[in-house]
Tab-separated table of C-alpha atoms in Angstrom:
chain	number	residue	atom	x	y	z
A	181	UNK	CA	-34.252	-2.808	-27.693
A	182	UNK	CA	-33.651	-6.555	-27.410
A	183	UNK	CA	-30.910	-7.762	-25.081
A	184	UNK	CA	-29.514	-11.237	-24.421
A	185	UNK	CA	-28.132	-11.635	-20.899
A	186	UNK	CA	-25.728	-14.358	-19.815
A	187	UNK	CA	-25.349	-15.089	-16.106
A	188	UNK	CA	-28.930	-13.929	-15.550
A	189	UNK	CA	-29.428	-16.241	-12.555
A	190	UNK	CA	-26.334	-14.944	-10.779
A	191	UNK	CA	-26.416	-12.287	-8.061
A	192	UNK	CA	-25.290	-9.528	-10.445
A	193	UNK	CA	-27.082	-10.816	-13.519
A	194	UNK	CA	-30.447	-10.714	-11.793
A	195	UNK	CA	-30.040	-6.982	-11.241
A	196	UNK	CA	-29.109	-6.540	-14.907
A	197	UNK	CA	-32.265	-8.396	-15.935
A	198	UNK	CA	-34.432	-6.245	-13.675
A	199	UNK	CA	-32.817	-3.024	-14.892
A	200	UNK	CA	-33.276	-3.984	-18.548
A	201	UNK	CA	-36.931	-4.844	-17.984
A	202	UNK	CA	-37.460	-1.584	-16.090
A	203	UNK	CA	-36.175	0.227	-19.180
A	204	UNK	CA	-38.739	-1.577	-21.294
A	205	UNK	CA	-36.228	-3.830	-23.070
A	206	UNK	CA	-37.090	-7.286	-24.335
A	207	UNK	CA	-34.756	-9.663	-22.501
A	208	UNK	CA	-33.591	-13.154	-23.392
A	209	UNK	CA	-31.940	-14.776	-20.384
A	210	UNK	CA	-29.539	-17.502	-21.504
A	211	UNK	CA	-28.941	-19.740	-18.510
A	212	UNK	CA	-27.880	-23.200	-17.426
A	213	UNK	CA	-30.719	-23.638	-14.923
A	214	UNK	CA	-33.920	-21.728	-15.840
A	215	UNK	CA	-35.533	-22.619	-12.510
A	216	UNK	CA	-33.114	-20.315	-10.685
A	217	UNK	CA	-34.511	-17.203	-12.357
A	218	UNK	CA	-37.592	-16.184	-10.392
A	219	UNK	CA	-38.287	-12.925	-12.258
A	220	UNK	CA	-41.457	-13.038	-14.353
A	221	UNK	CA	-42.305	-10.540	-17.089
A	222	UNK	CA	-44.058	-10.541	-20.449
A	223	UNK	CA	-40.867	-9.148	-22.004
A	224	UNK	CA	-38.618	-11.814	-20.479
A	225	UNK	CA	-37.791	-15.064	-22.259
A	226	UNK	CA	-35.677	-17.680	-20.479
A	227	UNK	CA	-33.699	-20.217	-22.498
A	228	UNK	CA	-31.571	-23.118	-21.289
A	229	UNK	CA	-28.174	-23.262	-23.037
A	230	UNK	CA	-24.670	-24.628	-22.699
A	231	UNK	CA	-22.564	-21.453	-22.753
A	232	UNK	CA	-19.585	-23.347	-24.126
A	233	UNK	CA	-21.458	-24.383	-27.276
A	234	UNK	CA	-21.778	-21.400	-29.643
A	235	UNK	CA	-24.132	-23.341	-31.907
A	236	UNK	CA	-26.648	-23.350	-29.025
A	237	UNK	CA	-26.218	-19.634	-28.404
A	238	UNK	CA	-26.379	-18.303	-31.962
A	239	UNK	CA	-30.129	-18.816	-32.607
A	240	UNK	CA	-30.976	-16.760	-29.504
A	241	UNK	CA	-28.730	-13.848	-30.525
A	242	UNK	CA	-30.043	-13.367	-34.071
A	243	UNK	CA	-32.696	-10.815	-33.189
A	244	UNK	CA	-30.819	-9.157	-30.315
A	245	UNK	CA	-29.390	-5.647	-30.428
A	246	UNK	CA	-26.866	-6.331	-27.666
A	247	UNK	CA	-25.337	-9.042	-25.518
A	248	UNK	CA	-24.629	-8.599	-21.815
A	249	UNK	CA	-22.441	-11.043	-19.887
A	250	UNK	CA	-22.562	-11.149	-16.099
A	251	UNK	CA	-21.038	-14.617	-16.037
A	252	UNK	CA	-18.884	-15.589	-13.101
A	253	UNK	CA	-17.392	-18.608	-11.389
A	254	UNK	CA	-16.666	-19.583	-7.800
A	255	UNK	CA	-13.834	-21.898	-8.811
A	256	UNK	CA	-10.818	-20.583	-6.923
A	257	UNK	CA	-8.554	-23.514	-6.048
A	258	UNK	CA	-6.020	-23.676	-3.271
A	259	UNK	CA	-4.925	-20.165	-2.277
A	260	UNK	CA	-6.445	-18.903	-5.508
A	261	UNK	CA	-3.646	-20.385	-7.608
A	262	UNK	CA	-5.278	-23.162	-9.651
A	263	UNK	CA	-5.654	-22.223	-13.301
A	264	UNK	CA	-9.053	-20.865	-14.343
A	265	UNK	CA	-10.161	-20.700	-17.990
A	266	UNK	CA	-13.887	-20.076	-17.480
A	267	UNK	CA	-13.876	-16.429	-18.565
A	268	UNK	CA	-11.874	-16.888	-21.755
A	269	UNK	CA	-13.646	-20.127	-22.709
A	270	UNK	CA	-17.129	-18.687	-22.235
A	271	UNK	CA	-16.267	-15.400	-23.964
A	272	UNK	CA	-14.802	-17.136	-27.003
A	273	UNK	CA	-18.027	-19.126	-27.304
A	274	UNK	CA	-20.148	-15.968	-26.986
A	275	UNK	CA	-18.039	-14.086	-29.531
A	276	UNK	CA	-18.278	-16.953	-32.018
A	277	UNK	CA	-22.078	-16.937	-31.668
A	278	UNK	CA	-22.205	-13.139	-31.980
A	279	UNK	CA	-20.205	-13.203	-35.188
A	280	UNK	CA	-22.387	-15.915	-36.690
A	281	UNK	CA	-25.541	-13.999	-35.780
A	282	UNK	CA	-24.056	-10.604	-36.821
A	283	UNK	CA	-24.607	-9.157	-33.334
A	284	UNK	CA	-22.065	-6.416	-32.586
A	285	UNK	CA	-22.751	-4.851	-29.170
A	286	UNK	CA	-21.257	-6.540	-26.105
A	287	UNK	CA	-21.066	-5.409	-22.475
A	288	UNK	CA	-19.358	-7.684	-19.964
A	289	UNK	CA	-18.121	-7.696	-16.379
A	290	UNK	CA	-14.677	-8.395	-14.984
A	291	UNK	CA	-13.298	-6.737	-11.821
A	292	UNK	CA	-11.008	-4.039	-10.554
A	293	UNK	CA	-7.426	-5.236	-10.222
A	294	UNK	CA	-7.352	-7.780	-13.008
A	295	UNK	CA	-3.699	-6.816	-13.371
A	296	UNK	CA	-1.260	-5.171	-10.988
A	297	UNK	CA	-1.157	-1.395	-11.175
A	298	UNK	CA	0.491	1.383	-9.223
A	299	UNK	CA	-1.771	2.628	-6.451
A	300	UNK	CA	-4.008	-0.428	-6.557
A	301	UNK	CA	-6.019	-0.940	-3.319
A	302	UNK	CA	-3.918	-2.813	-0.766
A	303	UNK	CA	-6.669	-5.351	-0.092
A	304	UNK	CA	-6.523	-6.428	-3.736
A	305	UNK	CA	-2.738	-6.817	-3.863
A	306	UNK	CA	-2.219	-8.310	-0.405
A	307	UNK	CA	-5.340	-10.388	0.167
A	308	UNK	CA	-7.477	-10.971	-2.925
A	309	UNK	CA	-4.667	-11.618	-5.389
A	310	UNK	CA	-2.276	-13.848	-3.345
A	311	UNK	CA	-4.800	-15.583	-1.089
A	312	UNK	CA	-8.285	-15.612	-2.595
A	313	UNK	CA	-9.039	-14.972	-6.262
A	314	UNK	CA	-5.698	-14.455	-7.981
A	315	UNK	CA	-6.470	-17.160	-10.537
A	316	UNK	CA	-9.851	-15.627	-11.325
A	317	UNK	CA	-8.356	-12.158	-11.775
A	318	UNK	CA	-5.695	-13.597	-14.082
A	319	UNK	CA	-8.278	-15.244	-16.309
A	320	UNK	CA	-10.378	-12.084	-16.337
A	321	UNK	CA	-7.273	-10.262	-17.569
A	322	UNK	CA	-6.806	-12.877	-20.286
A	323	UNK	CA	-10.422	-12.337	-21.362
A	324	UNK	CA	-9.886	-8.574	-21.507
A	325	UNK	CA	-6.798	-9.052	-23.690
A	326	UNK	CA	-8.712	-11.434	-25.947
A	327	UNK	CA	-11.367	-8.791	-26.602
A	328	UNK	CA	-8.827	-6.020	-27.163
A	329	UNK	CA	-6.494	-8.070	-29.366
A	330	UNK	CA	-8.944	-10.204	-31.328
A	331	UNK	CA	-12.373	-8.556	-31.315
A	332	UNK	CA	-11.936	-5.219	-33.065
A	333	UNK	CA	-14.989	-6.123	-35.170
A	334	UNK	CA	-17.206	-5.936	-32.079
A	335	UNK	CA	-18.460	-2.899	-30.170
A	336	UNK	CA	-17.481	-4.192	-26.736
A	337	UNK	CA	-17.346	-2.512	-23.338
A	338	UNK	CA	-15.636	-4.216	-20.396
A	339	UNK	CA	-16.806	-3.032	-16.977
A	340	UNK	CA	-14.500	-3.434	-13.965
A	341	UNK	CA	-16.584	-2.934	-10.799
A	342	UNK	CA	-15.270	-2.662	-7.261
A	343	UNK	CA	-15.998	-5.578	-4.927
A	344	UNK	CA	-19.624	-6.643	-5.213
A	345	UNK	CA	-21.976	-6.307	-2.256
A	346	UNK	CA	-25.597	-7.305	-1.768
A	347	UNK	CA	-28.294	-4.817	-0.898
A	348	UNK	CA	-30.211	-2.007	-2.616
A	349	UNK	CA	-28.771	0.670	-4.846
A	350	UNK	CA	-26.644	3.269	-3.083
A	351	UNK	CA	-28.261	6.102	-4.989
A	352	UNK	CA	-24.787	7.599	-5.457
A	353	UNK	CA	-23.205	8.751	-8.693
A	354	UNK	CA	-21.109	5.981	-10.215
A	355	UNK	CA	-17.558	7.166	-10.882
A	356	UNK	CA	-15.596	5.894	-13.874
A	357	UNK	CA	-11.941	5.691	-14.827
A	358	UNK	CA	-10.055	3.983	-17.651
A	359	UNK	CA	-7.808	2.241	-15.182
A	360	UNK	CA	-7.543	-0.886	-13.040
A	361	UNK	CA	-9.577	0.917	-10.361
A	362	UNK	CA	-11.300	4.220	-9.611
A	363	UNK	CA	-8.981	6.425	-7.593
A	364	UNK	CA	-10.290	6.950	-4.067
A	365	UNK	CA	-13.323	4.697	-4.497
A	366	UNK	CA	-14.681	2.387	-1.822
A	367	UNK	CA	-13.536	-1.224	-2.053
A	368	UNK	CA	-17.102	-2.427	-2.695
A	369	UNK	CA	-20.353	-1.308	-4.307
A	370	UNK	CA	-23.896	-2.721	-4.505
A	371	UNK	CA	-24.625	-5.174	-7.290
A	372	UNK	CA	-27.740	-3.116	-8.021
A	373	UNK	CA	-25.531	-0.176	-9.006
A	374	UNK	CA	-23.396	-2.432	-11.197
A	375	UNK	CA	-26.465	-3.845	-12.948
A	376	UNK	CA	-27.707	-0.333	-13.676
A	377	UNK	CA	-24.364	0.799	-15.103
A	378	UNK	CA	-24.060	-2.292	-17.292
A	379	UNK	CA	-27.506	-1.831	-18.817
A	380	UNK	CA	-26.955	1.919	-19.204
A	381	UNK	CA	-23.844	1.071	-21.246
A	382	UNK	CA	-25.831	-0.895	-23.805
A	383	UNK	CA	-26.969	2.174	-25.748
A	384	UNK	CA	-24.177	4.577	-24.809
A	385	UNK	CA	-21.271	5.118	-27.184
A	386	UNK	CA	-18.869	6.689	-24.687
A	387	UNK	CA	-17.247	3.370	-23.755
A	388	UNK	CA	-17.118	1.576	-27.116
A	389	UNK	CA	-14.090	-0.730	-27.376
A	390	UNK	CA	-12.919	0.396	-23.958
A	391	UNK	CA	-12.347	-1.043	-20.488
A	392	UNK	CA	-13.742	1.085	-17.680
A	393	UNK	CA	-13.418	0.736	-13.913
A	394	UNK	CA	-16.402	1.835	-11.856
A	395	UNK	CA	-16.776	2.629	-8.156
A	396	UNK	CA	-18.397	4.789	-5.531
A	397	UNK	CA	-16.652	7.499	-3.558
A	398	UNK	CA	-16.968	7.173	0.245
């Protein structure tokens, strides 16, 4: 199995890289700054790319069985209200490169609460959305709609994790729900657990062309 991973130098992407290598996959890490990826492995290839230029991405996807995106941005703006287009812009570039290279499998990360939903955790609706990352959640939602509405030719899976925390894997069973959140789940989960779920999704067919929330029960 050959996997291309975007966002491999990020805090979640590094766990995805490690998990893929632990499974014996050949990994191509497509990054802006190769020096930030400290992992070394005979099955790991690190390539410097501009993620917004599909012509730079396409040659690295030709021989890949799947693409994983753990891309993220810290751009939030005042009170989380400035417009963000990072997620849609980067995904459109990735999709263009995938189509050119005839790569079909895509797994990507967004977040719980990309859109308002009944029963959504109060911290999302009263703190994260109005005060912190409302603009990021909105653009994540736009990216989700782009995949659903315009990418029926791809075998995509969108993963919505709870809030991301540092530290080792919890060792708990990861709960799933086709919803904006997992009912009753904790507000956060270790990035290590998210990385494992994302890589596990690569070969599974249970979440093809679906959006799934993941979380851990207290």
